[in-house]
């Protein structure tokens, strides 16, 4: 309950700010939050995940609505249609068993993605936080325009924004688990009122009508364009990614198991519910989930408590909420964005592997420059290319005997390791497939030329998978070695590998007498065949 009340105090001003990002009335965001919390309580798998309006989905919704130039009730209908479409995509993906796609997103992609989203969130507040009449366009274009027209900045509005942001940052350091955004908004509202800044042009949220929503399907005809529906796939991908990765990040801390497929179902149902109450697409909030964790929330009952507390807060403080300055809400968005940038994690990634740091930075740049979905797709493509690069040129080893150490080991790992005379034991540390088949042949040939063996024993324990191109490479090696009078043998061949190689006839050509379950049995057979001890 304590966690729920604390999160509710953070949720309400955050939802008001995100409703502005999504270009819909505040009430639409609040109802989307309420139904999402209720649905996730019933269907979600994470004990701590906080769902509802979130910066990324709000930003993508706002961009989609801007692209089809809808306003007023049409804008709310368009946002609701988008939420229904996102829900439908998620539910279809759940039914089709596509939850495994979440595994394609690595930690560097997540860290870079969050930093990119943070940048978009901050830049998206250019007009709201400065009070300038910025022309419509991308967030980068709006920021560039403002930099070229500093005279357009409204001084009092900017002062309220920066003052509120400074208060939020200081409050977060002094009271990390407190409802800092709500306190900051209340202080900003009080300051604007006492200083009479409303008369100087500092805008406020205004009247906040809040009643039972008109439950039902939105008016599709009033949307005016079906073009925005293509955004639904992007929001579904990003929302599901955010849900799973955030849930897993916090689940690891407490030993909670997250069911990706169940998360897909919960996200789909939550978005359908948000569309039915004329809200906009929802996802998970990393910042609110962090608050749940910090104040001790350990079950989904914290989410239900958040729902109850937020309802009380909206009903009791609605007149105060209506006086919230727009510039202060912009500061809340900037504050939330700054908290998403994990500089320490960027540094840790860089220390581990430079290529992964480049992937994280490319994700950030891609999200900022190309857009959310395009940036994530670029990052995933770079991650897969990096994996293929490493698998296509993997580590390999010539194995030998080490005094007083059982088994056979990489001769490069031990200074006193020696290959068995006349025997080349070769290990290739990757699946053998089309991308590395030529590399495999080249490396084995080099080792054969260096050691001039009588037998070549291929240690298959690290190969795992062999495709048709890999099987052909093995046959090429066998034929070349046979022409030179060298025996090819296989050791530690797994059952799956046998089944994969069976149709090629390779095992018959090698001969059952040259296929061994272990390296010691292969070594014994070699010694028996050559008369060595």
Short mmCIF file of C-alpha atoms in Angstrom, two decimals:
data_model
loop_
_atom_site.label_atom_id
_atom_site.label_comp_id
_atom_site.label_asym_id
_atom_site.label_seq_id
_atom_site.Cartn_x
_atom_site.Cartn_y
_atom_site.Cartn_z
CA UNK A 1 0.00 0.00 0.00
CA UNK A 2 2.85 2.38 0.82
CA UNK A 3 4.38 1.63 -2.57
CA UNK A 4 1.06 2.24 -4.30
CA UNK A 5 0.47 5.61 -2.65
CA UNK A 6 4.03 6.73 -3.41
CA UNK A 7 3.78 5.70 -7.07
CA UNK A 8 0.37 7.36 -7.43
CA UNK A 9 1.88 10.67 -6.32
CA UNK A 10 4.44 10.26 -9.11
CA UNK A 11 1.97 8.84 -11.63
CA UNK A 12 -0.57 11.66 -11.79
CA UNK A 13 1.72 14.56 -12.78
CA UNK A 14 3.63 12.20 -15.06
CA UNK A 15 0.44 11.14 -16.87
CA UNK A 16 -0.60 14.76 -17.27
CA UNK A 17 2.77 15.49 -18.88
CA UNK A 18 2.64 12.41 -21.12
CA UNK A 19 -0.89 13.27 -22.25
CA UNK A 20 0.59 16.47 -23.62
CA UNK A 21 3.24 14.43 -25.43
CA UNK A 22 0.52 12.27 -26.96
CA UNK A 23 -1.59 15.33 -27.95
CA UNK A 24 -4.68 14.12 -26.08
CA UNK A 25 -6.67 15.56 -23.12
CA UNK A 26 -5.33 14.78 -19.62
CA UNK A 27 -8.43 12.75 -18.75
CA UNK A 28 -7.64 10.37 -21.62
CA UNK A 29 -4.23 9.66 -20.12
CA UNK A 30 -5.63 9.19 -16.63
CA UNK A 31 -8.23 6.65 -17.73
CA UNK A 32 -5.67 4.83 -19.81
CA UNK A 33 -3.53 4.58 -16.67
CA UNK A 34 -6.41 3.33 -14.51
CA UNK A 35 -7.55 0.53 -16.82
CA UNK A 36 -3.96 -0.52 -17.62
CA UNK A 37 -3.19 -0.91 -13.90
CA UNK A 38 -6.32 -3.00 -13.40
CA UNK A 39 -5.67 -5.27 -16.39
CA UNK A 40 -2.03 -5.83 -15.49
CA UNK A 41 -3.00 -6.77 -11.95
CA UNK A 42 -5.06 -9.61 -13.42
CA UNK A 43 -2.77 -10.79 -16.22
CA UNK A 44 0.82 -9.61 -15.65
CA UNK A 45 3.72 -11.79 -14.51
CA UNK A 46 5.96 -9.20 -12.85
CA UNK A 47 5.36 -8.43 -9.17
CA UNK A 48 6.69 -4.89 -9.57
CA UNK A 49 6.16 -3.61 -13.10
CA UNK A 50 4.20 -0.35 -13.26
CA UNK A 51 2.15 -0.06 -16.46
CA UNK A 52 0.25 2.82 -17.98
CA UNK A 53 1.07 5.88 -20.09
CA UNK A 54 4.80 5.97 -20.73
CA UNK A 55 7.17 8.39 -22.39
CA UNK A 56 8.00 6.31 -25.45
CA UNK A 57 4.48 5.30 -26.40
CA UNK A 58 3.23 8.82 -25.68
CA UNK A 59 5.93 10.31 -27.86
CA UNK A 60 5.22 7.88 -30.71
CA UNK A 61 1.48 8.51 -30.38
CA UNK A 62 2.01 12.27 -30.58
CA UNK A 63 4.22 11.88 -33.64
CA UNK A 64 1.62 9.67 -35.33
CA UNK A 65 -1.19 12.15 -34.63
CA UNK A 66 0.93 15.01 -35.92
CA UNK A 67 1.54 13.10 -39.15
CA UNK A 68 -2.19 12.84 -39.88
CA UNK A 69 -3.00 16.36 -38.60
CA UNK A 70 -5.94 15.54 -36.35
CA UNK A 71 -7.06 17.73 -33.45
CA UNK A 72 -9.64 17.82 -30.68
CA UNK A 73 -12.03 14.88 -30.45
CA UNK A 74 -10.61 13.45 -33.66
CA UNK A 75 -7.19 13.34 -32.04
CA UNK A 76 -8.54 11.43 -29.06
CA UNK A 77 -10.38 9.01 -31.36
CA UNK A 78 -7.21 8.52 -33.38
CA UNK A 79 -5.21 7.80 -30.22
CA UNK A 80 -7.87 5.31 -29.09
CA UNK A 81 -7.80 3.57 -32.49
CA UNK A 82 -4.03 3.38 -32.17
CA UNK A 83 -4.34 1.79 -28.72
CA UNK A 84 -6.78 -0.81 -30.05
CA UNK A 85 -4.47 -1.57 -32.97
CA UNK A 86 -1.48 -1.96 -30.64
CA UNK A 87 -3.54 -4.29 -28.47
CA UNK A 88 -4.58 -6.34 -31.49
CA UNK A 89 -0.96 -6.66 -32.68
CA UNK A 90 0.14 -7.84 -29.23
CA UNK A 91 -2.68 -10.34 -28.90
CA UNK A 92 -2.02 -11.75 -32.38
CA UNK A 93 1.68 -12.04 -31.52
CA UNK A 94 0.75 -13.78 -28.25
CA UNK A 95 -1.47 -16.24 -30.09
CA UNK A 96 1.28 -16.83 -32.66
CA UNK A 97 3.95 -17.52 -30.03
CA UNK A 98 6.16 -14.58 -31.03
CA UNK A 99 7.24 -13.63 -27.51
CA UNK A 100 10.67 -15.12 -28.21
CA UNK A 101 11.50 -12.02 -30.29
CA UNK A 102 12.24 -10.21 -27.04
CA UNK A 103 15.40 -12.30 -26.79
CA UNK A 104 16.87 -10.47 -29.80
CA UNK A 105 17.32 -7.32 -27.72
CA UNK A 106 20.64 -7.26 -25.90
CA UNK A 107 21.63 -5.20 -22.87
CA UNK A 108 23.59 -2.66 -24.96
CA UNK A 109 20.51 -2.17 -27.18
CA UNK A 110 18.34 -1.55 -24.10
CA UNK A 111 20.78 0.92 -22.53
CA UNK A 112 21.24 2.81 -25.79
CA UNK A 113 17.51 2.75 -26.51
CA UNK A 114 16.68 4.22 -23.10
CA UNK A 115 19.26 6.99 -23.62
CA UNK A 116 17.82 7.76 -27.06
CA UNK A 117 14.30 7.89 -25.68
CA UNK A 118 15.54 10.19 -22.92
CA UNK A 119 16.98 12.51 -25.55
CA UNK A 120 13.71 12.57 -27.50
CA UNK A 121 11.74 13.22 -24.31
CA UNK A 122 13.94 16.16 -23.36
CA UNK A 123 14.03 17.70 -26.83
CA UNK A 124 10.26 17.23 -27.23
CA UNK A 125 9.73 19.79 -24.44
CA UNK A 126 11.41 22.56 -26.42
CA UNK A 127 8.23 24.51 -27.02
CA UNK A 128 6.46 23.68 -23.78
CA UNK A 129 9.41 24.51 -21.54
CA UNK A 130 10.47 27.69 -23.34
CA UNK A 131 7.06 29.17 -24.07
CA UNK A 132 8.16 29.77 -27.67
CA UNK A 133 5.79 29.38 -30.59
CA UNK A 134 7.87 26.70 -32.28
CA UNK A 135 6.77 25.53 -35.78
CA UNK A 136 5.63 21.94 -36.11
CA UNK A 137 8.28 19.42 -37.08
CA UNK A 138 10.51 16.74 -35.68
CA UNK A 139 11.97 17.28 -32.22
CA UNK A 140 15.40 17.85 -33.75
CA UNK A 141 14.01 20.40 -36.19
CA UNK A 142 12.14 22.22 -33.40
CA UNK A 143 15.24 22.34 -31.22
CA UNK A 144 17.33 23.64 -34.10
CA UNK A 145 14.73 26.32 -34.85
CA UNK A 146 14.76 27.50 -31.23
CA UNK A 147 18.54 27.67 -31.19
CA UNK A 148 18.33 29.94 -34.25
CA UNK A 149 15.59 32.11 -32.68
CA UNK A 150 16.51 32.66 -29.01
CA UNK A 151 14.38 35.80 -28.92
CA UNK A 152 11.28 33.60 -29.19
CA UNK A 153 11.86 32.23 -25.68
CA UNK A 154 9.36 33.44 -23.07
CA UNK A 155 11.49 34.31 -20.04
CA UNK A 156 9.02 33.61 -17.20
CA UNK A 157 8.00 30.26 -18.74
CA UNK A 158 11.62 29.16 -19.10
CA UNK A 159 12.32 30.27 -15.53
CA UNK A 160 9.44 28.15 -14.21
CA UNK A 161 10.64 25.16 -16.20
CA UNK A 162 14.28 25.41 -15.10
CA UNK A 163 13.34 26.21 -11.50
CA UNK A 164 11.04 23.20 -11.29
CA UNK A 165 13.69 20.97 -12.86
CA UNK A 166 16.29 22.15 -10.33
CA UNK A 167 13.84 21.44 -7.51
CA UNK A 168 13.11 17.95 -8.86
CA UNK A 169 16.80 17.08 -9.21
CA UNK A 170 17.59 18.33 -5.72
CA UNK A 171 14.56 16.58 -4.28
CA UNK A 172 15.49 13.28 -5.92
CA UNK A 173 18.91 13.43 -4.29
CA UNK A 174 17.57 14.36 -0.84
CA UNK A 175 14.41 12.21 -0.90
CA UNK A 176 14.97 9.43 -3.47
CA UNK A 177 11.85 7.42 -2.55
CA UNK A 178 9.50 10.37 -2.09
CA UNK A 179 6.80 11.71 -4.43
CA UNK A 180 9.20 14.33 -5.76
CA UNK A 181 7.31 15.16 -9.00
CA UNK A 182 4.08 15.85 -7.13
CA UNK A 183 5.87 18.02 -4.56
CA UNK A 184 7.70 19.83 -7.34
CA UNK A 185 4.47 20.49 -9.22
CA UNK A 186 2.75 21.79 -6.08
CA UNK A 187 5.66 24.12 -5.28
CA UNK A 188 5.73 25.37 -8.89
CA UNK A 189 1.98 25.96 -8.85
CA UNK A 190 2.23 27.87 -5.58
CA UNK A 191 5.15 29.93 -6.86
CA UNK A 192 3.40 30.87 -10.12
CA UNK A 193 0.25 31.84 -8.22
CA UNK A 194 2.02 33.98 -5.60
CA UNK A 195 4.21 35.70 -8.21
CA UNK A 196 1.26 36.33 -10.52
CA UNK A 197 3.13 34.76 -13.42
CA UNK A 198 -0.11 33.65 -15.05
CA UNK A 199 -0.69 37.27 -15.92
CA UNK A 200 2.74 37.32 -17.56
CA UNK A 201 1.79 34.52 -19.93
CA UNK A 202 2.83 31.37 -18.04
CA UNK A 203 0.29 28.81 -19.24
CA UNK A 204 -1.45 26.29 -16.96
CA UNK A 205 -3.11 22.93 -17.61
CA UNK A 206 -6.55 24.52 -17.30
CA UNK A 207 -9.82 22.90 -16.39
CA UNK A 208 -9.51 19.17 -15.93
CA UNK A 209 -12.85 17.53 -16.71
CA UNK A 210 -12.93 14.12 -15.12
CA UNK A 211 -15.95 11.89 -15.35
CA UNK A 212 -16.72 8.33 -16.23
CA UNK A 213 -15.34 7.66 -19.72
CA UNK A 214 -17.56 6.92 -22.68
CA UNK A 215 -16.84 3.22 -22.91
CA UNK A 216 -16.94 1.84 -26.43
CA UNK A 217 -15.15 1.76 -29.74
CA UNK A 218 -13.82 5.10 -31.01
CA UNK A 219 -15.17 6.69 -34.16
CA UNK A 220 -12.89 5.43 -36.90
CA UNK A 221 -14.47 7.73 -39.49
CA UNK A 222 -13.37 10.82 -37.58
CA UNK A 223 -9.75 9.72 -37.59
CA UNK A 224 -9.42 10.88 -41.17
CA UNK A 225 -6.54 8.61 -42.15
CA UNK A 226 -5.54 5.00 -41.75
CA UNK A 227 -1.88 5.91 -42.17
CA UNK A 228 -1.30 6.12 -38.42
CA UNK A 229 -2.20 2.44 -38.01
CA UNK A 230 1.21 1.51 -39.40
CA UNK A 231 2.60 3.06 -36.22
CA UNK A 232 0.76 0.43 -34.18
CA UNK A 233 3.31 -2.24 -35.08
CA UNK A 234 6.17 0.03 -34.02
CA UNK A 235 4.51 0.89 -30.70
CA UNK A 236 3.71 -2.78 -30.06
CA UNK A 237 7.34 -3.80 -30.66
CA UNK A 238 8.79 -1.01 -28.55
CA UNK A 239 6.17 -1.38 -25.81
CA UNK A 240 6.63 -5.13 -25.52
CA UNK A 241 10.40 -4.75 -25.56
CA UNK A 242 10.22 -2.17 -22.79
CA UNK A 243 7.84 -4.33 -20.76
CA UNK A 244 9.95 -7.48 -20.89
CA UNK A 245 13.33 -5.87 -20.42
CA UNK A 246 12.19 -3.65 -17.53
CA UNK A 247 10.40 -6.56 -15.85
CA UNK A 248 13.46 -8.81 -16.25
CA UNK A 249 15.82 -6.12 -14.98
CA UNK A 250 13.92 -5.82 -11.71
CA UNK A 251 12.99 -9.51 -11.54
CA UNK A 252 16.66 -10.51 -11.47
CA UNK A 253 17.11 -8.53 -8.26
CA UNK A 254 14.56 -10.60 -6.36
CA UNK A 255 14.61 -13.95 -8.11
CA UNK A 256 11.29 -13.37 -9.91
CA UNK A 257 10.71 -15.27 -13.14
CA UNK A 258 9.17 -13.20 -15.92
CA UNK A 259 6.98 -14.93 -18.50
CA UNK A 260 7.49 -13.06 -21.80
CA UNK A 261 4.43 -14.64 -23.38
CA UNK A 262 2.23 -13.63 -20.46
CA UNK A 263 3.64 -10.11 -20.65
CA UNK A 264 2.60 -9.97 -24.30
CA UNK A 265 -0.93 -11.00 -23.35
CA UNK A 266 -1.09 -8.44 -20.53
CA UNK A 267 0.20 -5.64 -22.75
CA UNK A 268 -2.29 -6.48 -25.50
CA UNK A 269 -5.23 -6.60 -23.10
CA UNK A 270 -4.14 -3.35 -21.39
CA UNK A 271 -4.00 -1.51 -24.72
CA UNK A 272 -7.39 -2.84 -25.79
CA UNK A 273 -8.81 -1.61 -22.48
CA UNK A 274 -7.14 1.79 -22.98
CA UNK A 275 -8.68 2.06 -26.45
CA UNK A 276 -12.14 1.16 -25.17
CA UNK A 277 -12.04 4.02 -22.63
CA UNK A 278 -10.74 6.39 -25.35
CA UNK A 279 -7.20 6.56 -23.97
CA UNK A 280 -3.93 6.10 -25.84
CA UNK A 281 -1.33 3.29 -26.07
CA UNK A 282 0.28 2.18 -22.83
CA UNK A 283 3.41 0.31 -21.82
CA UNK A 284 5.59 0.04 -18.71
CA UNK A 285 7.40 2.84 -16.88
CA UNK A 286 10.95 2.20 -15.75
CA UNK A 287 10.93 5.19 -13.40
CA UNK A 288 7.68 4.19 -11.66
CA UNK A 289 8.83 0.56 -11.44
CA UNK A 290 12.04 1.78 -9.80
CA UNK A 291 9.95 3.61 -7.19
CA UNK A 292 7.91 0.47 -6.50
CA UNK A 293 11.15 -1.40 -5.92
CA UNK A 294 12.73 1.35 -3.81
CA UNK A 295 9.84 1.60 -1.34
CA UNK A 296 9.45 -2.17 -0.95
CA UNK A 297 6.64 -3.15 -3.30
CA UNK A 298 6.98 -6.89 -3.96
CA UNK A 299 3.65 -7.95 -5.48
CA UNK A 300 1.13 -6.80 -8.06
CA UNK A 301 -1.04 -5.57 -5.18
CA UNK A 302 1.17 -2.45 -5.24
CA UNK A 303 -0.22 -1.74 -8.72
CA UNK A 304 -3.80 -2.10 -7.52
CA UNK A 305 -2.98 0.19 -4.60
CA UNK A 306 -1.59 2.72 -7.08
CA UNK A 307 -4.90 2.65 -8.94
CA UNK A 308 -6.94 3.35 -5.81
CA UNK A 309 -4.61 6.10 -4.56
CA UNK A 310 -4.49 7.80 -7.98
CA UNK A 311 -8.29 7.86 -8.19
CA UNK A 312 -8.50 9.52 -4.77
CA UNK A 313 -5.75 11.96 -5.71
CA UNK A 314 -7.43 13.03 -8.96
CA UNK A 315 -10.85 13.49 -7.35
CA UNK A 316 -9.56 15.34 -4.29
CA UNK A 317 -6.95 17.56 -5.96
CA UNK A 318 -8.54 18.21 -9.35
CA UNK A 319 -8.79 22.01 -8.81
CA UNK A 320 -5.10 22.09 -7.91
CA UNK A 321 -4.15 19.90 -10.86
CA UNK A 322 -5.90 22.35 -13.21
CA UNK A 323 -3.50 25.09 -12.05
CA UNK A 324 -0.35 23.08 -12.74
CA UNK A 325 1.92 25.19 -15.00
CA UNK A 326 2.64 23.68 -18.42
CA UNK A 327 6.30 24.59 -18.00
CA UNK A 328 6.47 22.59 -14.76
CA UNK A 329 4.98 19.56 -16.53
CA UNK A 330 7.70 19.97 -19.16
CA UNK A 331 10.23 19.88 -16.32
CA UNK A 332 8.71 16.59 -15.09
CA UNK A 333 9.22 15.06 -18.54
CA UNK A 334 12.82 16.33 -18.71
CA UNK A 335 13.44 15.03 -15.16
CA UNK A 336 12.08 11.59 -16.09
CA UNK A 337 14.24 11.60 -19.24
CA UNK A 338 17.42 12.42 -17.35
CA UNK A 339 16.78 9.50 -14.99
CA UNK A 340 16.69 7.09 -17.96
CA UNK A 341 20.29 7.80 -19.02
CA UNK A 342 22.55 5.25 -17.32
CA UNK A 343 26.06 6.66 -17.76
CA UNK A 344 27.57 4.05 -15.43
CA UNK A 345 26.11 1.26 -17.56
CA UNK A 346 27.55 2.78 -20.72
CA UNK A 347 30.95 2.79 -19.00
CA UNK A 348 30.55 -0.83 -17.87
CA UNK A 349 29.62 -1.92 -21.41
CA UNK A 350 32.68 -0.11 -22.78
CA UNK A 351 34.97 -1.84 -20.30
CA UNK A 352 33.56 -5.22 -21.26
CA UNK A 353 33.66 -4.98 -25.05
CA UNK A 354 34.14 -1.96 -27.30
CA UNK A 355 31.91 -3.29 -30.08
CA UNK A 356 28.99 -3.56 -27.65
CA UNK A 357 29.54 0.05 -26.57
CA UNK A 358 29.39 1.05 -30.25
CA UNK A 359 26.08 -0.81 -30.56
CA UNK A 360 24.70 1.05 -27.53
CA UNK A 361 25.81 4.42 -28.90
CA UNK A 362 24.47 3.55 -32.36
CA UNK A 363 21.12 2.72 -30.79
CA UNK A 364 21.02 6.08 -29.06
CA UNK A 365 21.95 7.94 -32.23
CA UNK A 366 19.51 5.88 -34.31
CA UNK A 367 16.58 6.59 -32.00
CA UNK A 368 17.40 10.32 -31.94
CA UNK A 369 17.99 10.76 -35.66
CA UNK A 370 15.91 8.07 -37.36
CA UNK A 371 13.09 7.54 -34.86
CA UNK A 372 12.25 4.96 -32.22
CA UNK A 373 11.43 1.91 -34.33
CA UNK A 374 14.06 2.60 -36.98
CA UNK A 375 16.69 3.13 -34.29
CA UNK A 376 15.84 -0.13 -32.56
CA UNK A 377 15.86 -2.02 -35.88
CA UNK A 378 19.27 -0.58 -36.73
CA UNK A 379 20.57 -1.60 -33.30
CA UNK A 380 19.19 -5.14 -33.55
CA UNK A 381 20.71 -5.45 -37.03
CA UNK A 382 24.10 -4.29 -35.71
CA UNK A 383 23.84 -6.74 -32.81
CA UNK A 384 23.10 -9.63 -35.14
CA UNK A 385 25.93 -8.61 -37.46
CA UNK A 386 28.29 -8.54 -34.49
CA UNK A 387 27.16 -12.03 -33.48
CA UNK A 388 27.61 -13.31 -37.04
CA UNK A 389 31.04 -11.68 -37.19
CA UNK A 390 32.14 -13.47 -34.03
CA UNK A 391 30.63 -16.79 -35.10
CA UNK A 392 32.02 -16.51 -38.62
CA UNK A 393 35.56 -16.06 -37.26
CA UNK A 394 35.50 -18.02 -34.00
CA UNK A 395 38.27 -19.28 -31.76
CA UNK A 396 39.78 -22.64 -32.64
CA UNK A 397 42.31 -24.86 -30.93
CA UNK A 398 44.86 -27.59 -31.49
CA UNK A 399 44.66 -29.81 -28.43
CA UNK A 400 47.39 -31.74 -26.70
CA UNK A 401 48.31 -33.44 -23.45
CA UNK A 402 49.33 -31.52 -20.35
CA UNK A 403 51.48 -33.26 -17.69
CA UNK A 404 49.54 -34.08 -14.51
CA UNK A 405 46.27 -32.76 -15.97
CA UNK A 406 43.52 -35.05 -17.18
CA UNK A 407 42.05 -34.66 -20.65
CA UNK A 408 43.26 -32.78 -23.70
CA UNK A 409 43.59 -29.01 -23.77
CA UNK A 410 44.32 -26.07 -26.06
CA UNK A 411 48.09 -26.01 -26.54
CA UNK A 412 47.96 -22.18 -26.48
CA UNK A 413 46.55 -22.24 -22.94
CA UNK A 414 49.41 -24.23 -21.39
CA UNK A 415 53.10 -23.67 -21.96
CA UNK A 416 53.93 -27.34 -21.34
CA UNK A 417 51.10 -28.74 -23.50
CA UNK A 418 52.27 -31.01 -26.34
CA UNK A 419 50.32 -32.45 -29.30
CA UNK A 420 50.45 -36.23 -29.65
CA UNK A 421 52.98 -37.04 -32.41
CA UNK A 422 51.20 -37.84 -35.66
CA UNK A 423 47.78 -36.88 -34.20
CA UNK A 424 46.06 -33.55 -34.80
CA UNK A 425 43.17 -32.99 -32.40
CA UNK A 426 41.35 -29.93 -33.68
CA UNK A 427 38.48 -28.04 -32.01
CA UNK A 428 36.32 -25.37 -33.71
CA UNK A 429 34.39 -23.25 -31.19
CA UNK A 430 31.25 -22.35 -33.14
CA UNK A 431 28.35 -23.90 -35.04
CA UNK A 432 29.56 -24.99 -38.46
CA UNK A 433 27.38 -23.21 -41.03
CA UNK A 434 27.44 -21.25 -44.26
CA UNK A 435 29.07 -18.13 -42.76
CA UNK A 436 32.16 -19.90 -41.44
CA UNK A 437 32.52 -23.07 -43.53
CA UNK A 438 35.36 -21.61 -45.63
CA UNK A 439 37.06 -20.26 -42.52
CA UNK A 440 36.83 -23.72 -40.92
CA UNK A 441 38.45 -25.38 -43.93
CA UNK A 442 41.21 -22.78 -44.09
CA UNK A 443 42.05 -23.13 -40.39
CA UNK A 444 42.08 -26.93 -40.48
CA UNK A 445 44.25 -26.94 -43.63
CA UNK A 446 46.75 -24.59 -41.94
CA UNK A 447 46.93 -26.90 -38.92
CA UNK A 448 47.37 -29.96 -41.14
CA UNK A 449 50.23 -28.27 -43.01
CA UNK A 450 51.87 -27.28 -39.73
CA UNK A 451 51.60 -30.66 -37.95
CA UNK A 452 51.64 -33.15 -40.89
CA UNK A 453 49.49 -35.69 -38.97
CA UNK A 454 48.56 -39.28 -39.72
CA UNK A 455 45.18 -38.79 -38.10
CA UNK A 456 43.00 -35.70 -37.72
CA UNK A 457 40.49 -35.99 -34.90
CA UNK A 458 37.82 -33.29 -35.03
CA UNK A 459 36.58 -32.52 -31.52
CA UNK A 460 32.93 -31.62 -32.21
CA UNK A 461 31.89 -30.74 -28.65
CA UNK A 462 31.83 -26.98 -29.34
CA UNK A 463 30.32 -27.16 -32.82
CA UNK A 464 26.79 -28.01 -31.79
CA UNK A 465 24.95 -27.32 -35.05
CA UNK A 466 25.94 -28.24 -38.61
CA UNK A 467 23.99 -27.01 -41.65
CA UNK A 468 24.25 -28.36 -45.21
CA UNK A 469 27.12 -26.03 -46.11
CA UNK A 470 28.94 -27.16 -42.97
CA UNK A 471 28.35 -30.83 -43.84
CA UNK A 472 29.76 -30.20 -47.31
CA UNK A 473 32.82 -28.58 -45.74
CA UNK A 474 33.35 -31.70 -43.61
CA UNK A 475 33.07 -33.89 -46.72
CA UNK A 476 35.59 -31.67 -48.53
CA UNK A 477 37.97 -32.04 -45.61
CA UNK A 478 37.48 -35.81 -45.51
CA UNK A 479 38.19 -36.17 -49.25
CA UNK A 480 41.29 -33.97 -49.08
CA UNK A 481 42.69 -35.87 -46.11
CA UNK A 482 41.91 -39.24 -47.72
CA UNK A 483 43.82 -38.17 -50.85
CA UNK A 484 46.81 -37.46 -48.62
CA UNK A 485 46.50 -40.77 -46.77
CA UNK A 486 45.34 -39.08 -43.57
CA UNK A 487 42.48 -40.50 -41.48
CA UNK A 488 39.64 -38.17 -40.42
CA UNK A 489 37.94 -39.12 -37.16
CA UNK A 490 35.17 -37.45 -35.12
CA UNK A 491 35.05 -37.30 -31.33
CA UNK A 492 32.27 -36.29 -28.93
CA UNK A 493 29.66 -36.30 -31.68
CA UNK A 494 26.25 -35.51 -30.19
CA UNK A 495 23.00 -37.21 -31.10
CA UNK A 496 21.63 -34.07 -32.81
CA UNK A 497 24.79 -33.81 -34.90
CA UNK A 498 24.48 -37.46 -35.95
CA UNK A 499 20.89 -36.87 -37.08
CA UNK A 500 21.89 -33.74 -38.99
CA UNK A 501 24.80 -35.47 -40.75
CA UNK A 502 23.01 -38.77 -41.45
CA UNK A 503 21.34 -37.70 -44.75
CA UNK A 504 24.70 -36.55 -46.17
CA UNK A 505 26.27 -40.03 -45.89
CA UNK A 506 29.38 -38.47 -44.33
CA UNK A 507 29.39 -40.74 -41.29
CA UNK A 508 29.34 -43.86 -43.49
CA UNK A 509 32.27 -42.56 -45.51
CA UNK A 510 34.22 -41.74 -42.35
CA UNK A 511 33.33 -45.14 -40.91
CA UNK A 512 31.84 -46.08 -37.56
CA UNK A 513 35.30 -47.20 -36.39
CA UNK A 514 36.44 -43.54 -36.64
CA UNK A 515 33.56 -41.98 -34.69
CA UNK A 516 34.35 -41.86 -30.96
CA UNK A 517 32.30 -40.87 -27.90
CA UNK A 518 35.29 -39.26 -26.13
CA UNK A 519 38.77 -37.92 -26.85
CA UNK A 520 40.49 -40.63 -24.73
CA UNK A 521 38.83 -43.40 -26.79
CA UNK A 522 39.93 -41.64 -29.99
CA UNK A 523 43.48 -41.37 -28.61
CA UNK A 524 43.50 -45.05 -27.66
CA UNK A 525 42.28 -46.03 -31.14
CA UNK A 526 44.97 -43.90 -32.79
CA UNK A 527 47.71 -45.46 -30.66
CA UNK A 528 46.40 -48.97 -31.35
CA UNK A 529 46.29 -48.29 -35.11
CA UNK A 530 49.79 -46.79 -35.26
CA UNK A 531 51.48 -48.90 -32.60
CA UNK A 532 52.26 -45.89 -30.38
CA UNK A 533 52.11 -45.84 -26.59
#
